[in-house]
PDB file of C-alpha atoms in Angstrom:
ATOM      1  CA  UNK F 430     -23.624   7.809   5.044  1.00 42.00           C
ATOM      2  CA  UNK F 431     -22.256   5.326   2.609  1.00 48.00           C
ATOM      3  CA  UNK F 432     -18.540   5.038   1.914  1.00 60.00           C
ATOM      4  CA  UNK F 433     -17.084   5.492  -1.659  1.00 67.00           C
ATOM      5  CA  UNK F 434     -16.175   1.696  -2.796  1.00 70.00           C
ATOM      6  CA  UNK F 435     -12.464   2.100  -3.912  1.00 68.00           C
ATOM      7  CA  UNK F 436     -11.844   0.096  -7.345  1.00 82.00           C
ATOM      8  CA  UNK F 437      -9.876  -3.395  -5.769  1.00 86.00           C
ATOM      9  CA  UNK F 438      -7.707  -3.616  -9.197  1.00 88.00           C
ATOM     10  CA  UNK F 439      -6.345   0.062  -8.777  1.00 91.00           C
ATOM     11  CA  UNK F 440      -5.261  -0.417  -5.251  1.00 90.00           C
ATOM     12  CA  UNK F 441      -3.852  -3.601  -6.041  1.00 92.00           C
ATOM     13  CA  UNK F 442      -1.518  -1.921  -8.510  1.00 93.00           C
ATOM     14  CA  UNK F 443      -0.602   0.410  -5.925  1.00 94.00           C
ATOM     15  CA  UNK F 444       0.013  -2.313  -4.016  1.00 94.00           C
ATOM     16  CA  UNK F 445       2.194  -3.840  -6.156  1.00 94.00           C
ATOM     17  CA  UNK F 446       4.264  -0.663  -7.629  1.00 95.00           C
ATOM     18  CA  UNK F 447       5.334  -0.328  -3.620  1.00 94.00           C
ATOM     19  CA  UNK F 448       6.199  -4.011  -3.382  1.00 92.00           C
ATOM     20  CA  UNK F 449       8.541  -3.487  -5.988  1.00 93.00           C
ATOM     21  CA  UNK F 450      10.081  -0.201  -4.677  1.00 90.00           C
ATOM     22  CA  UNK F 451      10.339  -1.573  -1.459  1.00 90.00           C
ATOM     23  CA  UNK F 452      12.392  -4.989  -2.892  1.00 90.00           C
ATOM     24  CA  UNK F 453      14.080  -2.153  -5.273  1.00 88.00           C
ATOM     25  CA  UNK F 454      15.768  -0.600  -1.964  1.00 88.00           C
ATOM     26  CA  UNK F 455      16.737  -3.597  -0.370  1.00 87.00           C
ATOM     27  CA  UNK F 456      18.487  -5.021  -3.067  1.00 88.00           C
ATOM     28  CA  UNK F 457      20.041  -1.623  -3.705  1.00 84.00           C
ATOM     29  CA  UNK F 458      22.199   0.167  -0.870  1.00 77.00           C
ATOM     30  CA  UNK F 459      21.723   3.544  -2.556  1.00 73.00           C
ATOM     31  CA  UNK F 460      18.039   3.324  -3.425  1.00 68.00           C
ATOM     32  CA  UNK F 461      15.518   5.860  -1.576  1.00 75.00           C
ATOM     33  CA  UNK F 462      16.407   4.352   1.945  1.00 72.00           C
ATOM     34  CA  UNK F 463      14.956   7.169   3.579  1.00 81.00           C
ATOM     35  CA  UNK F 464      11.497   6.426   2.473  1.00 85.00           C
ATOM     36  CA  UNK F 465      11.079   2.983   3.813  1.00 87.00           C
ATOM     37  CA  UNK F 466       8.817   3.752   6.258  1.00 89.00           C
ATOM     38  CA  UNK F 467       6.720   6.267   4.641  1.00 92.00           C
ATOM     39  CA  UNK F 468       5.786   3.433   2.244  1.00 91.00           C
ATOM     40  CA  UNK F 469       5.632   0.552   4.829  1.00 92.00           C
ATOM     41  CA  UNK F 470       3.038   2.563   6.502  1.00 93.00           C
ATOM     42  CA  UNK F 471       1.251   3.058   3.030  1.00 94.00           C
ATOM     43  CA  UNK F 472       1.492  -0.353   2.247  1.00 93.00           C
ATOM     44  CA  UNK F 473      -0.173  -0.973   5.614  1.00 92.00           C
ATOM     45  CA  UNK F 474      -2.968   1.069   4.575  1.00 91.00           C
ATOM     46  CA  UNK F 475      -3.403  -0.082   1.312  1.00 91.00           C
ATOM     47  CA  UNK F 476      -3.619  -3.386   2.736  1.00 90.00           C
ATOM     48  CA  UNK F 477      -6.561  -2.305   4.905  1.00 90.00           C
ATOM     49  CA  UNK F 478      -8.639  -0.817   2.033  1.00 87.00           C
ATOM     50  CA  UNK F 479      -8.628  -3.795   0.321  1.00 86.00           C
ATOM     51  CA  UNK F 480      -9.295  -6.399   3.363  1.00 86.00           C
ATOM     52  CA  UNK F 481     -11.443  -4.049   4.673  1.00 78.00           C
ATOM     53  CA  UNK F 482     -11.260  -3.206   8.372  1.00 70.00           C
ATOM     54  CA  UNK F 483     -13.388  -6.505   9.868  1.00 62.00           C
ATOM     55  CA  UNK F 484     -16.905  -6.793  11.343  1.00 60.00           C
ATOM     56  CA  UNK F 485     -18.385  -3.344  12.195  1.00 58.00           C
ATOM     57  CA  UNK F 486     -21.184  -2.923  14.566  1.00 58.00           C
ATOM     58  CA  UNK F 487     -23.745  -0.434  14.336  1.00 52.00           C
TER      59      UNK F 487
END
């Protein structure tokens, strides 16, 4: 079966939008803290759609 290709600029603005929440936060004591690492750990996976996950074998 053959994967759906994700669009590389949309997840890239995702990216991004999170990148700036996250900075958001730090910068500001009072600023979602709580959801750090929900969004580390979508960042993380964000990161792997676009990379891609490496060599796969068959």
């Amino acid at each position: 079966m053959s994967q759906k290709k994700h669009d590389k600029g949309k997840l890239f603005h995702k990216l991004h939008q999170l990148q700036k929440r996250m900075t958001r936060m730090e910068e500001n004591s009072g600023h979602s803290s709580e959801k750090m690492k929900i969004r580390q750990s979508r960042i993380n996976n964000l990161l792997e759609a676009v990379k891609g996950r490496g060599k796969q074998l068959a």
